């Protein structure tokens, strides 16, 4: 009781000092008085008094911005010293209410929200933690370090993925441009010009830019895995593979390169997939995993692939492949078969202008109905151009020419024809002249 009275007397004394300094406009004096009051409460472990004083001091008339900033920063150091979780949450909430709407302590508020969200997540309240994090738009904070901004947005994305809110996760992930990870950190540190915002140093627990790059792409893999967007997953793994620390360690890059190969094979055929396929085949590291090099070569080679032979060869590799601790699954196995059928249809379309459905089904090792279904799906998705004459059972792979192309080809043919006529006339004239000369002799 005596201690409490003693503490109250000291606080009262310091409050009078703070008032004098504040009214005199003494920034350093006010700041010292404010921090001393908080220090007294902390030393006495009077957490309720500490919370009350923070609120009182922040609401005093004409309170200086610098004093509020110093007070919030001082109190944030006490968060980890709190005796229990309830006291910690109470202190964070008090500081949060004090810093709300004040632009000069926006970074501190963002850090407080992050701490509160972490506590909520540990308690299993992921939805609450995600809602808390989404209140803060760190991309507008000029004074916050770039790495801290990225780490904060990535935390928002991770919580959205944990609560399976994929739409919001995508919206938040678009706030980070992948180009930001390729920036040269040494060139970025310029001296701030006069009038510029001074960028704060990030806290020690914030990862480096390359570590953040890896976290970003791992989160994007989680997002794209939900939609089974194989090509985008492959591009994410490719970006992780390009990180110098990964490329230097074979224990890290071999599993990633295997995943790149699998997702390339699973991706539908398009120009981007074709480009990635060729660039991966040129990678010297691929020779370390020879069977995957052969798999990619089969896809590049314009030859029909026997599905049963391929599946028997790679079945164990496919089933043992783990992504985020889980195997690729039955859906991926079905998609793999689909891709092999699509590859085979494209090969057939290169070699045949017209083919019977029966022969096409034989080449694809499918029934006529299945072959027709897969061919129709490819035509609908505009992967190739084909027409099926169902009564005759004939597939025609010829492309439909544009009217301009037809006219151009006619013009070219006429030009060739006139050239030939001119040459023939020249030859006839030449022969005639030779014969006339011979007759005169």
Short mmCIF file of C-alpha atoms in Angstrom, two decimals:
data_model
loop_
_atom_site.label_atom_id
_atom_site.label_comp_id
_atom_site.label_asym_id
_atom_site.label_seq_id
_atom_site.Cartn_x
_atom_site.Cartn_y
_atom_site.Cartn_z
CA UNK A 1 0.00 0.00 0.00
CA UNK A 2 2.83 2.36 0.97
CA UNK A 3 4.60 1.50 -2.29
CA UNK A 4 1.47 2.33 -4.30
CA UNK A 5 1.09 5.69 -2.56
CA UNK A 6 4.79 6.40 -3.07
CA UNK A 7 4.45 5.54 -6.80
CA UNK A 8 1.36 7.77 -7.16
CA UNK A 9 3.20 10.66 -5.47
CA UNK A 10 6.20 10.30 -7.79
CA UNK A 11 3.94 10.10 -10.86
CA UNK A 12 2.03 13.21 -9.71
CA UNK A 13 5.32 15.06 -9.31
CA UNK A 14 6.48 14.04 -12.81
CA UNK A 15 3.09 14.93 -14.31
CA UNK A 16 3.53 18.50 -13.03
CA UNK A 17 7.02 18.62 -14.56
CA UNK A 18 5.62 17.23 -17.84
CA UNK A 19 2.89 19.92 -17.84
CA UNK A 20 5.42 22.74 -17.36
CA UNK A 21 7.67 21.39 -20.11
CA UNK A 22 4.76 20.81 -22.48
CA UNK A 23 3.36 24.31 -22.02
CA UNK A 24 6.84 25.77 -22.46
CA UNK A 25 7.21 23.77 -25.70
CA UNK A 26 10.35 21.99 -24.44
CA UNK A 27 10.48 18.81 -26.58
CA UNK A 28 13.44 17.13 -24.85
CA UNK A 29 12.08 17.91 -21.36
CA UNK A 30 8.56 16.65 -22.15
CA UNK A 31 9.94 13.51 -23.73
CA UNK A 32 12.11 12.80 -20.65
CA UNK A 33 9.24 13.40 -18.23
CA UNK A 34 6.94 11.06 -20.19
CA UNK A 35 9.50 8.23 -20.42
CA UNK A 36 10.38 8.63 -16.72
CA UNK A 37 6.71 8.16 -15.75
CA UNK A 38 6.52 4.96 -17.80
CA UNK A 39 9.83 3.72 -16.37
CA UNK A 40 8.54 4.26 -12.81
CA UNK A 41 5.41 2.19 -13.54
CA UNK A 42 7.50 -0.54 -15.20
CA UNK A 43 10.01 -0.74 -12.32
CA UNK A 44 7.13 -1.07 -9.87
CA UNK A 45 5.54 -3.69 -12.21
CA UNK A 46 2.30 -1.68 -11.98
CA UNK A 47 0.88 -2.74 -15.36
CA UNK A 48 -2.59 -1.27 -14.86
CA UNK A 49 -1.11 2.08 -13.83
CA UNK A 50 1.20 1.91 -16.85
CA UNK A 51 -1.78 1.46 -19.21
CA UNK A 52 -3.70 4.28 -17.51
CA UNK A 53 -0.73 6.67 -17.69
CA UNK A 54 -0.17 5.95 -21.40
CA UNK A 55 -3.81 6.89 -22.11
CA UNK A 56 -3.71 9.97 -19.84
CA UNK A 57 -0.43 11.31 -21.26
CA UNK A 58 -1.53 10.83 -24.87
CA UNK A 59 -4.79 12.76 -24.26
CA UNK A 60 -3.26 15.79 -22.54
CA UNK A 61 -4.00 19.10 -24.23
CA UNK A 62 -1.42 20.12 -26.84
CA UNK A 63 0.63 16.98 -26.29
CA UNK A 64 3.78 17.03 -28.42
CA UNK A 65 4.15 14.49 -31.22
CA UNK A 66 7.72 13.69 -30.20
CA UNK A 67 6.53 12.89 -26.64
CA UNK A 68 3.83 10.49 -27.91
CA UNK A 69 6.35 8.78 -30.24
CA UNK A 70 8.90 8.40 -27.41
CA UNK A 71 6.18 7.08 -25.09
CA UNK A 72 4.95 4.44 -27.58
CA UNK A 73 8.51 3.34 -28.41
CA UNK A 74 9.39 3.11 -24.70
CA UNK A 75 6.26 1.11 -23.84
CA UNK A 76 6.86 -1.30 -26.76
CA UNK A 77 10.09 -2.42 -25.08
CA UNK A 78 8.06 -3.55 -22.05
CA UNK A 79 5.76 -5.88 -24.05
CA UNK A 80 8.11 -8.88 -23.83
CA UNK A 81 8.61 -8.27 -20.08
CA UNK A 82 4.92 -8.70 -19.20
CA UNK A 83 4.17 -11.48 -16.65
CA UNK A 84 1.30 -13.15 -18.55
CA UNK A 85 -0.48 -13.16 -21.91
CA UNK A 86 -3.52 -11.16 -20.69
CA UNK A 87 -1.31 -8.31 -19.48
CA UNK A 88 0.60 -8.38 -22.78
CA UNK A 89 -2.59 -8.20 -24.85
CA UNK A 90 -3.91 -5.36 -22.66
CA UNK A 91 -0.71 -3.34 -23.08
CA UNK A 92 -0.66 -3.91 -26.86
CA UNK A 93 -4.33 -2.85 -27.12
CA UNK A 94 -3.65 0.31 -25.06
CA UNK A 95 -0.71 1.28 -27.29
CA UNK A 96 -2.76 0.44 -30.37
CA UNK A 97 -5.61 2.75 -29.31
CA UNK A 98 -3.11 5.55 -28.53
CA UNK A 99 -1.32 5.25 -31.89
CA UNK A 100 -4.52 4.85 -33.99
CA UNK A 101 -4.91 7.63 -36.55
CA UNK A 102 -1.51 9.20 -35.77
CA UNK A 103 0.68 9.16 -38.86
CA UNK A 104 3.87 9.82 -36.87
CA UNK A 105 3.56 6.46 -35.04
CA UNK A 106 2.14 4.42 -37.94
CA UNK A 107 5.19 2.12 -38.11
CA UNK A 108 4.98 1.41 -34.36
CA UNK A 109 1.25 0.66 -34.76
CA UNK A 110 1.97 -1.78 -37.60
CA UNK A 111 4.52 -3.61 -35.42
CA UNK A 112 2.04 -3.72 -32.52
CA UNK A 113 -0.68 -5.19 -34.73
CA UNK A 114 1.80 -7.81 -36.00
CA UNK A 115 2.61 -8.83 -32.40
CA UNK A 116 -1.08 -9.01 -31.49
CA UNK A 117 -1.84 -11.08 -34.63
CA UNK A 118 0.95 -13.50 -33.68
CA UNK A 119 -0.58 -13.98 -30.22
CA UNK A 120 -4.03 -14.55 -31.74
CA UNK A 121 -2.54 -17.10 -34.18
CA UNK A 122 -0.85 -18.97 -31.31
CA UNK A 123 -4.26 -19.12 -29.61
CA UNK A 124 -5.67 -20.71 -32.79
CA UNK A 125 -7.70 -17.64 -33.81
CA UNK A 126 -6.38 -17.44 -37.40
CA UNK A 127 -9.42 -15.56 -38.77
CA UNK A 128 -9.04 -12.84 -36.09
CA UNK A 129 -5.29 -12.59 -36.73
CA UNK A 130 -5.89 -12.21 -40.49
CA UNK A 131 -8.55 -9.51 -39.93
CA UNK A 132 -6.18 -7.58 -37.64
CA UNK A 133 -3.33 -7.67 -40.18
CA UNK A 134 -5.56 -6.53 -43.03
CA UNK A 135 -6.37 -3.26 -41.22
CA UNK A 136 -2.83 -2.01 -41.94
CA UNK A 137 -1.83 -0.84 -45.42
CA UNK A 138 1.98 -0.77 -45.01
CA UNK A 139 2.57 -0.02 -48.72
CA UNK A 140 1.66 3.62 -47.97
CA UNK A 141 4.24 3.99 -45.17
CA UNK A 142 7.09 6.10 -46.56
CA UNK A 143 9.41 5.75 -43.56
CA UNK A 144 9.19 1.96 -43.27
CA UNK A 145 12.13 -0.08 -44.65
CA UNK A 146 11.40 -1.97 -47.88
CA UNK A 147 12.22 -5.40 -46.39
CA UNK A 148 9.91 -4.76 -43.42
CA UNK A 149 7.06 -3.75 -45.75
CA UNK A 150 7.50 -6.92 -47.84
CA UNK A 151 7.71 -9.11 -44.71
CA UNK A 152 4.48 -7.53 -43.37
CA UNK A 153 2.56 -8.07 -46.65
CA UNK A 154 3.84 -11.67 -46.85
CA UNK A 155 2.54 -12.25 -43.33
CA UNK A 156 -0.87 -10.91 -44.46
CA UNK A 157 -0.81 -13.29 -47.46
CA UNK A 158 0.20 -16.28 -45.28
CA UNK A 159 -2.66 -15.69 -42.82
CA UNK A 160 -5.16 -15.38 -45.70
CA UNK A 161 -3.92 -18.69 -47.13
CA UNK A 162 -4.16 -20.30 -43.66
CA UNK A 163 -7.82 -19.26 -43.44
CA UNK A 164 -8.29 -20.36 -47.11
CA UNK A 165 -9.25 -16.87 -48.27
CA UNK A 166 -7.59 -17.27 -51.69
CA UNK A 167 -9.18 -14.20 -53.33
CA UNK A 168 -7.82 -11.80 -50.70
CA UNK A 169 -4.47 -13.62 -50.70
CA UNK A 170 -4.12 -12.92 -54.43
CA UNK A 171 -5.10 -9.24 -54.02
CA UNK A 172 -2.50 -8.79 -51.25
CA UNK A 173 0.23 -10.67 -53.15
CA UNK A 174 -0.16 -8.24 -56.07
CA UNK A 175 1.08 -5.43 -53.81
CA UNK A 176 4.56 -6.98 -54.17
CA UNK A 177 6.21 -6.73 -57.57
CA UNK A 178 8.58 -9.71 -58.22
CA UNK A 179 11.04 -7.18 -59.71
CA UNK A 180 11.67 -5.79 -56.21
CA UNK A 181 13.61 -8.98 -55.30
CA UNK A 182 16.05 -8.48 -58.19
CA UNK A 183 17.04 -4.97 -57.05
CA UNK A 184 20.69 -4.50 -56.12
CA UNK A 185 20.79 -3.63 -52.40
CA UNK A 186 24.23 -1.96 -52.64
CA UNK A 187 22.96 0.57 -55.22
CA UNK A 188 19.82 1.35 -53.26
CA UNK A 189 21.49 2.94 -50.23
CA UNK A 190 21.62 6.57 -51.31
CA UNK A 191 21.93 9.56 -49.03
CA UNK A 192 18.47 11.01 -48.41
CA UNK A 193 17.92 14.44 -49.93
CA UNK A 194 16.65 17.32 -47.89
CA UNK A 195 12.89 17.08 -47.41
CA UNK A 196 12.84 13.31 -48.08
CA UNK A 197 11.36 10.88 -45.55
CA UNK A 198 14.08 9.21 -43.50
CA UNK A 199 13.65 5.46 -43.91
CA UNK A 200 13.96 3.58 -40.63
CA UNK A 201 16.25 0.58 -40.27
CA UNK A 202 14.26 -2.70 -40.20
CA UNK A 203 14.18 -4.69 -36.92
CA UNK A 204 16.75 -7.49 -36.51
CA UNK A 205 14.17 -10.27 -36.94
CA UNK A 206 13.22 -9.17 -40.49
CA UNK A 207 14.70 -11.58 -43.11
CA UNK A 208 16.99 -10.39 -45.93
CA UNK A 209 15.60 -9.61 -49.41
CA UNK A 210 16.66 -13.01 -50.84
CA UNK A 211 15.08 -14.87 -47.91
CA UNK A 212 11.89 -12.85 -48.46
CA UNK A 213 12.03 -13.79 -52.16
CA UNK A 214 11.97 -17.45 -51.22
CA UNK A 215 9.12 -16.95 -48.72
CA UNK A 216 7.13 -15.01 -51.37
CA UNK A 217 7.44 -17.75 -54.00
CA UNK A 218 6.69 -20.52 -51.48
CA UNK A 219 3.45 -18.69 -50.57
CA UNK A 220 2.61 -18.25 -54.26
CA UNK A 221 3.15 -22.01 -54.78
CA UNK A 222 0.56 -22.60 -52.03
CA UNK A 223 -1.85 -20.22 -53.78
CA UNK A 224 -1.38 -21.70 -57.29
CA UNK A 225 -1.59 -25.29 -55.92
CA UNK A 226 -5.17 -24.50 -54.86
CA UNK A 227 -6.08 -23.79 -58.52
CA UNK A 228 -3.74 -26.51 -59.95
CA UNK A 229 -2.06 -23.84 -62.08
CA UNK A 230 0.96 -25.99 -62.95
CA UNK A 231 2.77 -23.52 -65.18
CA UNK A 232 2.71 -20.76 -62.54
CA UNK A 233 3.90 -23.25 -59.88
CA UNK A 234 6.75 -24.19 -62.22
CA UNK A 235 7.69 -20.51 -62.68
CA UNK A 236 7.72 -20.04 -58.88
CA UNK A 237 10.06 -23.00 -58.44
CA UNK A 238 12.21 -21.63 -61.26
CA UNK A 239 12.52 -18.30 -59.39
CA UNK A 240 13.52 -20.14 -56.16
CA UNK A 241 16.02 -22.20 -58.19
CA UNK A 242 17.68 -18.96 -59.42
CA UNK A 243 18.44 -17.76 -55.84
CA UNK A 244 22.28 -17.90 -55.43
CA UNK A 245 22.18 -19.66 -52.02
CA UNK A 246 20.00 -22.43 -53.54
CA UNK A 247 22.11 -22.83 -56.71
CA UNK A 248 25.27 -23.32 -54.66
CA UNK A 249 23.83 -26.20 -52.61
CA UNK A 250 23.07 -29.45 -54.55
CA UNK A 251 21.01 -30.76 -51.61
CA UNK A 252 18.62 -27.82 -52.21
CA UNK A 253 18.59 -27.40 -55.98
CA UNK A 254 18.19 -31.08 -56.98
CA UNK A 255 14.69 -31.46 -55.34
CA UNK A 256 13.64 -28.06 -56.76
CA UNK A 257 14.85 -28.96 -60.28
CA UNK A 258 12.91 -32.25 -60.06
CA UNK A 259 9.75 -30.28 -59.19
CA UNK A 260 10.40 -27.87 -62.10
CA UNK A 261 10.55 -30.88 -64.45
CA UNK A 262 7.36 -32.46 -63.10
CA UNK A 263 5.36 -29.23 -63.27
CA UNK A 264 6.65 -28.52 -66.79
CA UNK A 265 5.37 -31.93 -67.90
CA UNK A 266 2.03 -31.31 -66.14
CA UNK A 267 1.58 -27.82 -67.72
CA UNK A 268 -0.66 -27.52 -70.81
CA UNK A 269 1.22 -26.92 -74.07
CA UNK A 270 1.60 -23.20 -74.87
CA UNK A 271 4.44 -20.83 -75.93
CA UNK A 272 5.45 -20.05 -72.31
CA UNK A 273 5.61 -23.75 -71.40
CA UNK A 274 7.60 -24.50 -74.56
CA UNK A 275 10.08 -21.70 -73.78
CA UNK A 276 10.56 -22.90 -70.17
CA UNK A 277 10.93 -26.49 -71.38
CA UNK A 278 13.75 -25.58 -73.78
CA UNK A 279 15.54 -23.33 -71.25
CA UNK A 280 15.38 -26.10 -68.61
CA UNK A 281 16.78 -28.65 -71.08
CA UNK A 282 19.76 -26.35 -71.68
CA UNK A 283 20.51 -26.27 -67.93
CA UNK A 284 23.78 -28.12 -67.26
CA UNK A 285 22.57 -29.21 -63.82
CA UNK A 286 19.88 -31.35 -65.47
CA UNK A 287 22.55 -33.94 -66.36
CA UNK A 288 22.75 -34.69 -62.60
CA UNK A 289 19.20 -36.13 -62.78
CA UNK A 290 19.47 -38.02 -66.07
CA UNK A 291 16.03 -39.70 -66.01
CA UNK A 292 14.30 -36.28 -65.83
CA UNK A 293 16.41 -35.04 -68.75
CA UNK A 294 15.16 -38.02 -70.79
CA UNK A 295 11.57 -37.24 -69.73
CA UNK A 296 11.81 -33.63 -70.98
CA UNK A 297 13.56 -34.76 -74.19
CA UNK A 298 10.63 -37.06 -74.93
CA UNK A 299 8.28 -34.06 -74.76
CA UNK A 300 10.46 -31.95 -77.05
CA UNK A 301 10.92 -34.75 -79.61
CA UNK A 302 8.11 -34.94 -82.16
CA UNK A 303 7.38 -38.63 -81.58
CA UNK A 304 4.39 -40.46 -80.09
CA UNK A 305 4.98 -41.38 -76.41
CA UNK A 306 3.61 -44.72 -75.16
CA UNK A 307 1.75 -43.84 -71.95
CA UNK A 308 2.04 -47.31 -70.35
CA UNK A 309 5.82 -47.44 -70.88
CA UNK A 310 6.31 -43.91 -69.55
CA UNK A 311 4.12 -44.52 -66.47
CA UNK A 312 5.92 -47.79 -65.63
CA UNK A 313 9.29 -45.98 -65.84
CA UNK A 314 8.35 -42.90 -63.77
CA UNK A 315 5.56 -44.18 -61.51
CA UNK A 316 7.77 -44.54 -58.39
CA UNK A 317 9.44 -41.13 -58.99
CA UNK A 318 6.01 -39.51 -59.38
CA UNK A 319 4.52 -41.09 -56.25
CA UNK A 320 7.59 -40.26 -54.12
CA UNK A 321 7.63 -36.59 -55.17
CA UNK A 322 6.55 -34.42 -52.24
CA UNK A 323 5.17 -30.87 -52.49
CA UNK A 324 4.50 -29.06 -49.17
CA UNK A 325 4.79 -32.44 -47.41
CA UNK A 326 2.13 -34.05 -49.64
CA UNK A 327 2.46 -36.24 -52.75
CA UNK A 328 1.36 -34.88 -56.14
CA UNK A 329 -1.88 -36.92 -55.89
CA UNK A 330 -4.31 -38.68 -58.22
CA UNK A 331 -5.45 -35.45 -59.90
CA UNK A 332 -1.87 -34.76 -61.01
CA UNK A 333 -1.53 -38.36 -62.30
CA UNK A 334 -4.68 -37.90 -64.42
CA UNK A 335 -3.37 -34.55 -65.68
CA UNK A 336 -0.04 -36.18 -66.60
CA UNK A 337 -1.86 -38.76 -68.74
CA UNK A 338 -3.90 -35.94 -70.30
CA UNK A 339 -0.69 -34.03 -71.21
CA UNK A 340 0.86 -37.12 -72.84
CA UNK A 341 -2.32 -37.63 -74.93
CA UNK A 342 -2.28 -33.93 -75.93
CA UNK A 343 1.41 -34.22 -76.91
CA UNK A 344 0.64 -37.30 -79.03
CA UNK A 345 -2.27 -35.56 -80.80
CA UNK A 346 0.01 -32.59 -81.61
CA UNK A 347 2.63 -35.00 -83.01
CA UNK A 348 -0.01 -36.71 -85.20
CA UNK A 349 -1.27 -33.31 -86.45
CA UNK A 350 2.30 -32.44 -87.55
CA UNK A 351 2.69 -35.60 -89.66
CA UNK A 352 -0.87 -36.06 -91.01
CA UNK A 353 -3.12 -33.72 -92.96
CA UNK A 354 -5.97 -36.27 -92.82
CA UNK A 355 -6.32 -39.43 -90.70
CA UNK A 356 -9.13 -41.82 -89.81
CA UNK A 357 -10.42 -41.68 -86.24
CA UNK A 358 -9.77 -45.41 -85.89
CA UNK A 359 -6.09 -45.03 -86.80
CA UNK A 360 -5.76 -41.97 -84.53
CA UNK A 361 -7.21 -43.98 -81.62
CA UNK A 362 -4.69 -46.79 -82.32
CA UNK A 363 -1.76 -44.34 -82.27
CA UNK A 364 -3.00 -42.81 -78.99
CA UNK A 365 -3.72 -46.25 -77.41
CA UNK A 366 -7.30 -45.09 -76.70
CA UNK A 367 -10.83 -46.03 -77.72
CA UNK A 368 -12.39 -44.09 -80.64
CA UNK A 369 -14.75 -42.23 -78.25
CA UNK A 370 -11.87 -41.18 -75.94
CA UNK A 371 -9.71 -40.08 -78.86
CA UNK A 372 -12.58 -37.98 -80.23
CA UNK A 373 -13.22 -36.43 -76.78
CA UNK A 374 -9.56 -35.44 -76.25
CA UNK A 375 -9.29 -34.08 -79.80
CA UNK A 376 -12.50 -32.04 -79.35
CA UNK A 377 -11.22 -30.61 -76.03
CA UNK A 378 -7.99 -29.49 -77.71
CA UNK A 379 -9.89 -27.84 -80.57
CA UNK A 380 -12.16 -26.02 -78.08
CA UNK A 381 -9.12 -24.78 -76.09
CA UNK A 382 -7.55 -23.66 -79.43
CA UNK A 383 -4.46 -25.81 -78.88
CA UNK A 384 -4.79 -26.99 -82.51
CA UNK A 385 -7.11 -26.69 -85.53
CA UNK A 386 -8.96 -29.80 -86.71
CA UNK A 387 -12.28 -30.87 -88.24
CA UNK A 388 -13.94 -34.25 -87.74
CA UNK A 389 -16.10 -35.81 -90.45
CA UNK A 390 -18.04 -38.14 -88.16
CA UNK A 391 -20.04 -40.11 -90.82
CA UNK A 392 -16.80 -40.83 -92.72
CA UNK A 393 -14.75 -41.09 -89.51
CA UNK A 394 -11.98 -38.83 -90.84
CA UNK A 395 -10.07 -36.08 -89.02
CA UNK A 396 -8.68 -33.20 -91.07
CA UNK A 397 -5.83 -31.19 -89.50
CA UNK A 398 -5.52 -28.56 -92.25
CA UNK A 399 -5.69 -24.98 -91.03
CA UNK A 400 -8.35 -22.68 -92.38
CA UNK A 401 -6.73 -19.94 -94.43
CA UNK A 402 -7.65 -16.29 -94.21
CA UNK A 403 -9.00 -14.66 -97.45
CA UNK A 404 -5.91 -12.40 -97.60
CA UNK A 405 -3.60 -15.42 -97.32
CA UNK A 406 -5.48 -17.19 -100.15
CA UNK A 407 -5.18 -14.11 -102.40
CA UNK A 408 -1.49 -13.76 -101.57
CA UNK A 409 -0.83 -17.42 -102.38
CA UNK A 410 -2.71 -17.01 -105.73
CA UNK A 411 -0.67 -13.93 -106.56
CA UNK A 412 2.56 -15.81 -105.74
CA UNK A 413 1.49 -18.80 -107.85
CA UNK A 414 0.60 -16.55 -110.83
CA UNK A 415 3.98 -14.84 -110.54
CA UNK A 416 5.73 -18.23 -110.62
CA UNK A 417 3.63 -19.30 -113.61
CA UNK A 418 4.44 -16.13 -115.58
CA UNK A 419 8.14 -16.57 -114.76
CA UNK A 420 8.02 -20.12 -116.13
CA UNK A 421 6.18 -18.95 -119.29
CA UNK A 422 8.78 -16.21 -119.84
CA UNK A 423 11.65 -18.68 -119.39
CA UNK A 424 9.99 -21.17 -121.77
CA UNK A 425 9.51 -18.43 -124.42
CA UNK A 426 13.15 -17.42 -124.00
CA UNK A 427 14.30 -21.04 -124.45
CA UNK A 428 12.07 -21.51 -127.57
CA UNK A 429 13.38 -18.25 -129.06
CA UNK A 430 16.96 -19.33 -128.37
CA UNK A 431 16.41 -22.76 -130.00
CA UNK A 432 14.77 -21.10 -133.06
CA UNK A 433 17.73 -18.74 -133.54
CA UNK A 434 20.20 -21.66 -133.30
CA UNK A 435 18.26 -23.69 -135.93
CA UNK A 436 17.97 -20.68 -138.31
CA UNK A 437 21.71 -20.15 -138.10
CA UNK A 438 22.31 -23.86 -138.85
CA UNK A 439 20.01 -23.78 -141.94
CA UNK A 440 21.77 -20.75 -143.43
CA UNK A 441 25.14 -22.55 -143.18
#
